[in-house]
mmCIF file with all atom_site columns, C-alpha atoms in Angstrom:
data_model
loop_
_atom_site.group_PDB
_atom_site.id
_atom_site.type_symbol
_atom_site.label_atom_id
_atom_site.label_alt_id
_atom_site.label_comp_id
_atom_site.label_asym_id
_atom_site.label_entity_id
_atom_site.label_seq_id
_atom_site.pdbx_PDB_ins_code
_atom_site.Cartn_x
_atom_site.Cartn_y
_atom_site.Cartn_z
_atom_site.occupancy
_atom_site.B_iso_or_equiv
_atom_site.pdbx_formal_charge
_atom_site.auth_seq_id
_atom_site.auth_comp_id
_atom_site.auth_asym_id
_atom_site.auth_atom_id
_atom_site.pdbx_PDB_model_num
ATOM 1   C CA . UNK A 1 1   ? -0.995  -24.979 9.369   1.00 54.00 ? 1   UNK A CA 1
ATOM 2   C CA . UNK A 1 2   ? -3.077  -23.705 6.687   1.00 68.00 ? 2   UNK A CA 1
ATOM 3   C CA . UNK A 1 3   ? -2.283  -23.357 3.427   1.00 92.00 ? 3   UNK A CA 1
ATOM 4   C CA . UNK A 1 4   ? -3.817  -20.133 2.307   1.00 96.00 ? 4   UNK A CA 1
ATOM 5   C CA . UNK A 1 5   ? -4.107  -16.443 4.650   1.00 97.00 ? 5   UNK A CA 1
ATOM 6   C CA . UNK A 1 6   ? -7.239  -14.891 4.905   1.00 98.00 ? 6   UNK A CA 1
ATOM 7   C CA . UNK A 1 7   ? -6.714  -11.051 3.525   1.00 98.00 ? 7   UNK A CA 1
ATOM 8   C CA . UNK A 1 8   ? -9.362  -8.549  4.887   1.00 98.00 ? 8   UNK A CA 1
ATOM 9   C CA . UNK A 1 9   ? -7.927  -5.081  3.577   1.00 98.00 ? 9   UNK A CA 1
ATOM 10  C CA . UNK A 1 10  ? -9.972  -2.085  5.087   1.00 98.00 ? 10  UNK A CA 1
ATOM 11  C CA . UNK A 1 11  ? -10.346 1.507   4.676   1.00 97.00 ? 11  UNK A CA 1
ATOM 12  C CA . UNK A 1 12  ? -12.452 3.755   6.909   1.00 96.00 ? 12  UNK A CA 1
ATOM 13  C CA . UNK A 1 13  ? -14.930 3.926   3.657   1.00 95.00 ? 13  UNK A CA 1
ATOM 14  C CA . UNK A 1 14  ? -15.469 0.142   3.022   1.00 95.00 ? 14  UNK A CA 1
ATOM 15  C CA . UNK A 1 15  ? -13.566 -3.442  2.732   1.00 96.00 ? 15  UNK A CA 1
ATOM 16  C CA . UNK A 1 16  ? -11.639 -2.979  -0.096  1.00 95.00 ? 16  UNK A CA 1
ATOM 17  C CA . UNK A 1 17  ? -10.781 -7.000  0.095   1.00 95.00 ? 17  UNK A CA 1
ATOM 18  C CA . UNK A 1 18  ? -11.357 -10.392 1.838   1.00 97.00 ? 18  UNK A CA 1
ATOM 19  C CA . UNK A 1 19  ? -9.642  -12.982 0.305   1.00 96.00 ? 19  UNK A CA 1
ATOM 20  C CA . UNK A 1 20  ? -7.786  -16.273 0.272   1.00 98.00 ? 20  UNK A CA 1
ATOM 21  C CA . UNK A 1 21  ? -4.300  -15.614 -0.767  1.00 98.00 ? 21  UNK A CA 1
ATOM 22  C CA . UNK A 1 22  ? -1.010  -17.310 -1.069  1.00 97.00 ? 22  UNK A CA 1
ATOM 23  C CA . UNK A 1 23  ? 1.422   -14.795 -0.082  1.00 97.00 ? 23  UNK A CA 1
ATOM 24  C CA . UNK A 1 24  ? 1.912   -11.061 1.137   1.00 98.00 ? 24  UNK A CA 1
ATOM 25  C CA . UNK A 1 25  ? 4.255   -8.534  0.475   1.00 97.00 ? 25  UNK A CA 1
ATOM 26  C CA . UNK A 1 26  ? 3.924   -4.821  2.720   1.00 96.00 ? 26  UNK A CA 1
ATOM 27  C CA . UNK A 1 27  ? 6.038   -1.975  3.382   1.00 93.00 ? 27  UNK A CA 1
ATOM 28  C CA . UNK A 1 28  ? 6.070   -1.399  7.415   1.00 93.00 ? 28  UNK A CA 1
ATOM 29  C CA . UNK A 1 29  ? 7.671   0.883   9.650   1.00 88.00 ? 29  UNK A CA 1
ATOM 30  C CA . UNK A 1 30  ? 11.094  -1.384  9.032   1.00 89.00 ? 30  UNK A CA 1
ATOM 31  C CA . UNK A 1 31  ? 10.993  -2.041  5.252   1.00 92.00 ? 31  UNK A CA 1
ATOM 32  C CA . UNK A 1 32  ? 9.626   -4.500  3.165   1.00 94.00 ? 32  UNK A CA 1
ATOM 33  C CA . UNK A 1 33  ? 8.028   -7.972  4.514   1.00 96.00 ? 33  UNK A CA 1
ATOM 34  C CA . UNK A 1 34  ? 5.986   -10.735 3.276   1.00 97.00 ? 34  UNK A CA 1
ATOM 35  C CA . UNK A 1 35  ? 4.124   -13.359 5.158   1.00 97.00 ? 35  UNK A CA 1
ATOM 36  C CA . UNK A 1 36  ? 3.359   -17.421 4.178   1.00 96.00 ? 36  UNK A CA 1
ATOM 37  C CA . UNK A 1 37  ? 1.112   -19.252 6.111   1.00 96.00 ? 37  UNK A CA 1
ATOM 38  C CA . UNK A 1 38  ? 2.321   -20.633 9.082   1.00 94.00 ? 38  UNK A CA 1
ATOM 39  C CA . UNK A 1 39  ? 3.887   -16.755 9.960   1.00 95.00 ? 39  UNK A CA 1
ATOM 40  C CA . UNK A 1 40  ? 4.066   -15.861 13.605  1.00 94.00 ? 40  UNK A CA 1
ATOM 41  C CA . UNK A 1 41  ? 1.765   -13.148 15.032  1.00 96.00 ? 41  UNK A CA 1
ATOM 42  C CA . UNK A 1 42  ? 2.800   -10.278 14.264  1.00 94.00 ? 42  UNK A CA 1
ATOM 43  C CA . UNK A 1 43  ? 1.477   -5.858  14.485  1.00 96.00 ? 43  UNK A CA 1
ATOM 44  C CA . UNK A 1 44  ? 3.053   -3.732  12.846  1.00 96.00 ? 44  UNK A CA 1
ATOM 45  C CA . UNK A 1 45  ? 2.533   0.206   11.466  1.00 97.00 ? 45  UNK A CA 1
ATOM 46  C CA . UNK A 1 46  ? 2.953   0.516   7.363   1.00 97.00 ? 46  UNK A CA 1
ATOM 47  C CA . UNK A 1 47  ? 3.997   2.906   5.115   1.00 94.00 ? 47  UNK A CA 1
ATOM 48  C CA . UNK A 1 48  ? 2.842   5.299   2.638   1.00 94.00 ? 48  UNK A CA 1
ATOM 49  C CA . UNK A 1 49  ? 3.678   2.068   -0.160  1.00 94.00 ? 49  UNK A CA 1
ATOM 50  C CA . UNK A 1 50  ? 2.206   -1.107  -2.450  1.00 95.00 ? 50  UNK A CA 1
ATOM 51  C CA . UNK A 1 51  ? 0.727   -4.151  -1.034  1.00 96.00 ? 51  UNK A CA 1
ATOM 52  C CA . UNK A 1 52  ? 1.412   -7.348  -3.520  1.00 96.00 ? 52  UNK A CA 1
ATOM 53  C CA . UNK A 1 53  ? -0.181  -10.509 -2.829  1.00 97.00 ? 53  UNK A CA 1
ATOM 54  C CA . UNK A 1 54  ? -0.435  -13.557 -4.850  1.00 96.00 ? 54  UNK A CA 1
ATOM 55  C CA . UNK A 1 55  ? -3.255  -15.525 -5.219  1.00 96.00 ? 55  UNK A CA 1
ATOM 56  C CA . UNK A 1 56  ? -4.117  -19.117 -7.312  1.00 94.00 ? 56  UNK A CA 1
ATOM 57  C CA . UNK A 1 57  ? -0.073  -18.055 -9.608  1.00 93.00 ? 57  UNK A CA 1
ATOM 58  C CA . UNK A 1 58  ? -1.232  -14.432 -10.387 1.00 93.00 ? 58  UNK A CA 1
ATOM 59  C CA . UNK A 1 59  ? 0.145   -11.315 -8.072  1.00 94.00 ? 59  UNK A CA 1
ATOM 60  C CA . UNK A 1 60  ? -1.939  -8.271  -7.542  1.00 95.00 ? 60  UNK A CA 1
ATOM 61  C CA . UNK A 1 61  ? -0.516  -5.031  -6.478  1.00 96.00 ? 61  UNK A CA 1
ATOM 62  C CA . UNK A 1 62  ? -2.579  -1.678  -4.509  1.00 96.00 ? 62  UNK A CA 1
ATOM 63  C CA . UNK A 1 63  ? -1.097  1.406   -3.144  1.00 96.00 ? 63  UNK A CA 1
ATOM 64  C CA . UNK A 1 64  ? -1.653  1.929   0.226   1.00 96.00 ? 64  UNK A CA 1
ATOM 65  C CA . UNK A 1 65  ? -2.094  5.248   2.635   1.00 92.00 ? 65  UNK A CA 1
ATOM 66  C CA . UNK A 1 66  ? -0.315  4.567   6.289   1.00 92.00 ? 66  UNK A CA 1
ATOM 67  C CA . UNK A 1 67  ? -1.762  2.228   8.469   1.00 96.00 ? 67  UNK A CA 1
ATOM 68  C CA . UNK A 1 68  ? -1.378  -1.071  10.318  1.00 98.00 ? 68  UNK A CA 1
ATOM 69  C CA . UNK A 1 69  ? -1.033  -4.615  9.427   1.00 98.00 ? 69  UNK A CA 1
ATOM 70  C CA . UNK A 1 70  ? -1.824  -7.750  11.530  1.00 97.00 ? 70  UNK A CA 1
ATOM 71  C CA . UNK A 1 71  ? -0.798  -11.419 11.273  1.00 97.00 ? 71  UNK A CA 1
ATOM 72  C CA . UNK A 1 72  ? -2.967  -14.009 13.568  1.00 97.00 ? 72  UNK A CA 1
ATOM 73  C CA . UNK A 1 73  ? -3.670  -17.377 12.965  1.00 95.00 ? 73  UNK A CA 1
ATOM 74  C CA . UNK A 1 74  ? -3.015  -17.224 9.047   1.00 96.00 ? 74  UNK A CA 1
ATOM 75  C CA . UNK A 1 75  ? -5.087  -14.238 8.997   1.00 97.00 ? 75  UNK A CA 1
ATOM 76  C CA . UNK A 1 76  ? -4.210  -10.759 7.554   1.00 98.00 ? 76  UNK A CA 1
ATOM 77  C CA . UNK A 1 77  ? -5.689  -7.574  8.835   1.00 98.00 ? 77  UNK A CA 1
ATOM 78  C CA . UNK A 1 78  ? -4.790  -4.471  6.928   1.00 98.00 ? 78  UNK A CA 1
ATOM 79  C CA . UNK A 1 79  ? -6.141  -1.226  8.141   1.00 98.00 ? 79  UNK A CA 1
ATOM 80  C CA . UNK A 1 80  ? -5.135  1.704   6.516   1.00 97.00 ? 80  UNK A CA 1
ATOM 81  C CA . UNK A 1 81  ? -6.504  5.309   5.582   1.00 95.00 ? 81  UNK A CA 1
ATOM 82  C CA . UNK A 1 82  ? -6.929  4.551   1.757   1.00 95.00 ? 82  UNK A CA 1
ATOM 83  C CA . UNK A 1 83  ? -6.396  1.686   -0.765  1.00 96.00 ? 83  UNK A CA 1
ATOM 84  C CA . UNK A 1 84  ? -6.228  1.512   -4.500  1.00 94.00 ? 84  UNK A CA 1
ATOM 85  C CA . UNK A 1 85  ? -5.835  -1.229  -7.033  1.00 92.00 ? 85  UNK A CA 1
ATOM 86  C CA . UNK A 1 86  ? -3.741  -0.989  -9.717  1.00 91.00 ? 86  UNK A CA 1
ATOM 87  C CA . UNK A 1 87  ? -6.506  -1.084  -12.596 1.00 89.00 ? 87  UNK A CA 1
ATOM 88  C CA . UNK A 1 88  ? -8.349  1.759   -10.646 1.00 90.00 ? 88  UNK A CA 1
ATOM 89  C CA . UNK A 1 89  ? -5.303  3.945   -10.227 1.00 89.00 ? 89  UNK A CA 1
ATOM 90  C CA . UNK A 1 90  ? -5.723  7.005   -12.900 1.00 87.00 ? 90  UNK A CA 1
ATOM 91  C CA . UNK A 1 91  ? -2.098  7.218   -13.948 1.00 87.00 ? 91  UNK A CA 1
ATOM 92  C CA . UNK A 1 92  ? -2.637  10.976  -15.252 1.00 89.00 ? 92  UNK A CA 1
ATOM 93  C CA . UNK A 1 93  ? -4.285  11.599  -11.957 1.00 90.00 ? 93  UNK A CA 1
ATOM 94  C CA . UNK A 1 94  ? -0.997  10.054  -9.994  1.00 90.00 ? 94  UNK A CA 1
ATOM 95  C CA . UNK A 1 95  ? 1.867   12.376  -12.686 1.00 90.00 ? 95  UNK A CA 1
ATOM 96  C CA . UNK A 1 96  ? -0.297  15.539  -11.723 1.00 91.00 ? 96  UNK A CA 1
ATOM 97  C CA . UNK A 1 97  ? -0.428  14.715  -8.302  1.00 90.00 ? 97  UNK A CA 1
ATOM 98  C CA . UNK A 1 98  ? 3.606   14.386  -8.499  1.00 87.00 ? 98  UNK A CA 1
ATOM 99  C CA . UNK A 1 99  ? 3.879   17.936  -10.149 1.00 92.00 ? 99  UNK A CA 1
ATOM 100 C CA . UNK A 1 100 ? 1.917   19.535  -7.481  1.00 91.00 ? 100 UNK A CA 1
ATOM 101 C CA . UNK A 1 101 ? 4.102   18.027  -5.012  1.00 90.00 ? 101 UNK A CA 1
ATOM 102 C CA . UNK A 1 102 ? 7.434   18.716  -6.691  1.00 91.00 ? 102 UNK A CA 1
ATOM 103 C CA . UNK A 1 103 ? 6.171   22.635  -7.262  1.00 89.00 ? 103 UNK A CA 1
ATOM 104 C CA . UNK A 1 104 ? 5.190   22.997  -3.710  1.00 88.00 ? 104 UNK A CA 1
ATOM 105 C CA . UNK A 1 105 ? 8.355   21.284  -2.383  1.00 87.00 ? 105 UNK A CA 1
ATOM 106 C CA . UNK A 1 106 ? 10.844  23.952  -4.424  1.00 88.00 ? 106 UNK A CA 1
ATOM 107 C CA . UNK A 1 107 ? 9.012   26.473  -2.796  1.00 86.00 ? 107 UNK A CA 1
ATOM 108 C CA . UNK A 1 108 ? 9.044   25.244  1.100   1.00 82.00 ? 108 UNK A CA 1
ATOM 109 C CA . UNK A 1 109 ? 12.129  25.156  3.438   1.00 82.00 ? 109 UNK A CA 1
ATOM 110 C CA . UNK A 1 110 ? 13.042  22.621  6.069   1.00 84.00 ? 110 UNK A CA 1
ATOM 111 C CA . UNK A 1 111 ? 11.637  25.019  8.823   1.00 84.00 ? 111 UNK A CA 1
ATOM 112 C CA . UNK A 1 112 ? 8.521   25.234  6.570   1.00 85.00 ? 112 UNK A CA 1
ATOM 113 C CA . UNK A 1 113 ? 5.172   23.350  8.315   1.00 85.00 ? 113 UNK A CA 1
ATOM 114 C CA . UNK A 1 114 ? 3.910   22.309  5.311   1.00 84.00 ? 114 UNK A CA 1
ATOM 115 C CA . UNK A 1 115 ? 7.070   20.330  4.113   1.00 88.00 ? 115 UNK A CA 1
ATOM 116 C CA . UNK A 1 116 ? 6.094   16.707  5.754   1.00 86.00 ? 116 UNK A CA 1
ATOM 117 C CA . UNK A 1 117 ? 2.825   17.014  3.722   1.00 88.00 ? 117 UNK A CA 1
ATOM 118 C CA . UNK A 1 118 ? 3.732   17.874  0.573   1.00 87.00 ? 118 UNK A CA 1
ATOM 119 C CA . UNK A 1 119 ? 6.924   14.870  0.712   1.00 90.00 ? 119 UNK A CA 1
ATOM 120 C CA . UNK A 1 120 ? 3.700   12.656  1.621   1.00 90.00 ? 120 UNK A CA 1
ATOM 121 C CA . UNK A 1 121 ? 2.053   13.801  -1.468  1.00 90.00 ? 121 UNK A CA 1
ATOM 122 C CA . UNK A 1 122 ? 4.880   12.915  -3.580  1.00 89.00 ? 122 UNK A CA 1
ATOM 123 C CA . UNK A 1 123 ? 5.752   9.868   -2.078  1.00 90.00 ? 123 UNK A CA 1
ATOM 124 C CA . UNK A 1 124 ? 1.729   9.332   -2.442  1.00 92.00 ? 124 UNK A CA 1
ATOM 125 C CA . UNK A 1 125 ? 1.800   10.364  -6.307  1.00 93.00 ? 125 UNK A CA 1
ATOM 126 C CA . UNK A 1 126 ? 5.411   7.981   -6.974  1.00 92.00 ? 126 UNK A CA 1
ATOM 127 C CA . UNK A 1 127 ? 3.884   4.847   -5.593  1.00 92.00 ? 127 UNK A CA 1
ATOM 128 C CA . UNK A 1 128 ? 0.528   5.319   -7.279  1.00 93.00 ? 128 UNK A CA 1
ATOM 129 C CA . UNK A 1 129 ? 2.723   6.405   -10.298 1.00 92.00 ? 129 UNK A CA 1
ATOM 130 C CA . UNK A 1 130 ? 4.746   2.417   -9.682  1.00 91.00 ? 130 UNK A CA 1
ATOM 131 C CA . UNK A 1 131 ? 1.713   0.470   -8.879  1.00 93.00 ? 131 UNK A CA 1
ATOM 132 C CA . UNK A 1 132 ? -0.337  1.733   -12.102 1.00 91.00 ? 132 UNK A CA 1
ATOM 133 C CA . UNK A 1 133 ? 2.252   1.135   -14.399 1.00 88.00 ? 133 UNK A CA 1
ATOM 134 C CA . UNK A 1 134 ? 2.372   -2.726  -13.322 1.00 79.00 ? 134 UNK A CA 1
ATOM 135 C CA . UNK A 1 135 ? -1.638  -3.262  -14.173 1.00 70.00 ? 135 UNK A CA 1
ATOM 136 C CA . UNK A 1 136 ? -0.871  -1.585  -17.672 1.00 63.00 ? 136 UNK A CA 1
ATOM 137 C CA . UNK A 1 137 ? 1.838   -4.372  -18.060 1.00 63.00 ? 137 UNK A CA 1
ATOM 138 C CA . UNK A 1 138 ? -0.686  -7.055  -17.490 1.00 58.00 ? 138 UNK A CA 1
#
């Protein structure tokens, strides 16, 4: 068994990460899960949500954009539509984003076709909103 997981974290625009880590935390189709080394193979889809992993005592935290996530021998595959760390995350950026949504959301009804991407774009703008405010705590 190894003692560290190999993180490659990739976007269709570049590798955002490859990395020896100690532990992963994800938000899949299920809820929340974290891997060790050692973890069974696993696939599964993830949700619009934040990544933490630690690495050498210190945990790091992105926001991720739907996509999948990949366990095999003690290494992580992450593929998902976009990724952002938490010191790149424009937290002004993020609160406008979550106005948008919230104005465009009053306005739509259940039959509406627009509805699933506007609750996107606020769930988008909260976990952006979450993950920012942890690198300012650093």
């Amino acid at each position: 068994m190894a003692e560290k997981l190999q993180l490659e974290l990739i976007t269709p625009y570049k590798k955002v990460l490859s990395e020896q880590v100690d532990m992963i935390t994800a938000f899949g189709s299920l809820g929340e899960f974290a891997v060790l080394p050692g973890h069974a193979s696993f696939l599964t889809s993830l949700k619009i949500g934040e990544l933490s992993y630690l690495k050498d005592g210190e945990t790091f935290h992105l926001a991720l954009n739907w996509g999948y996530f990949e366990i095999v021998d003690d290494t992580v595959t992450i593929l998902v539509e976009t990724a952002e760390r938490a010191d790149e995350i424009d937290l002004e950026r993020a609160r406008a984003a979550l106005g948008r949504a919230e104005e465009a959301l009053k306005k739509l009804t259940r039959e509406d076709k627009d509805l699933i991407v506007y609750e996107a774009a606020l769930q988008r703008a909260l976990i952006r909103m979450q993950v920012a405010t942890k690198a300012a705590r650093k």
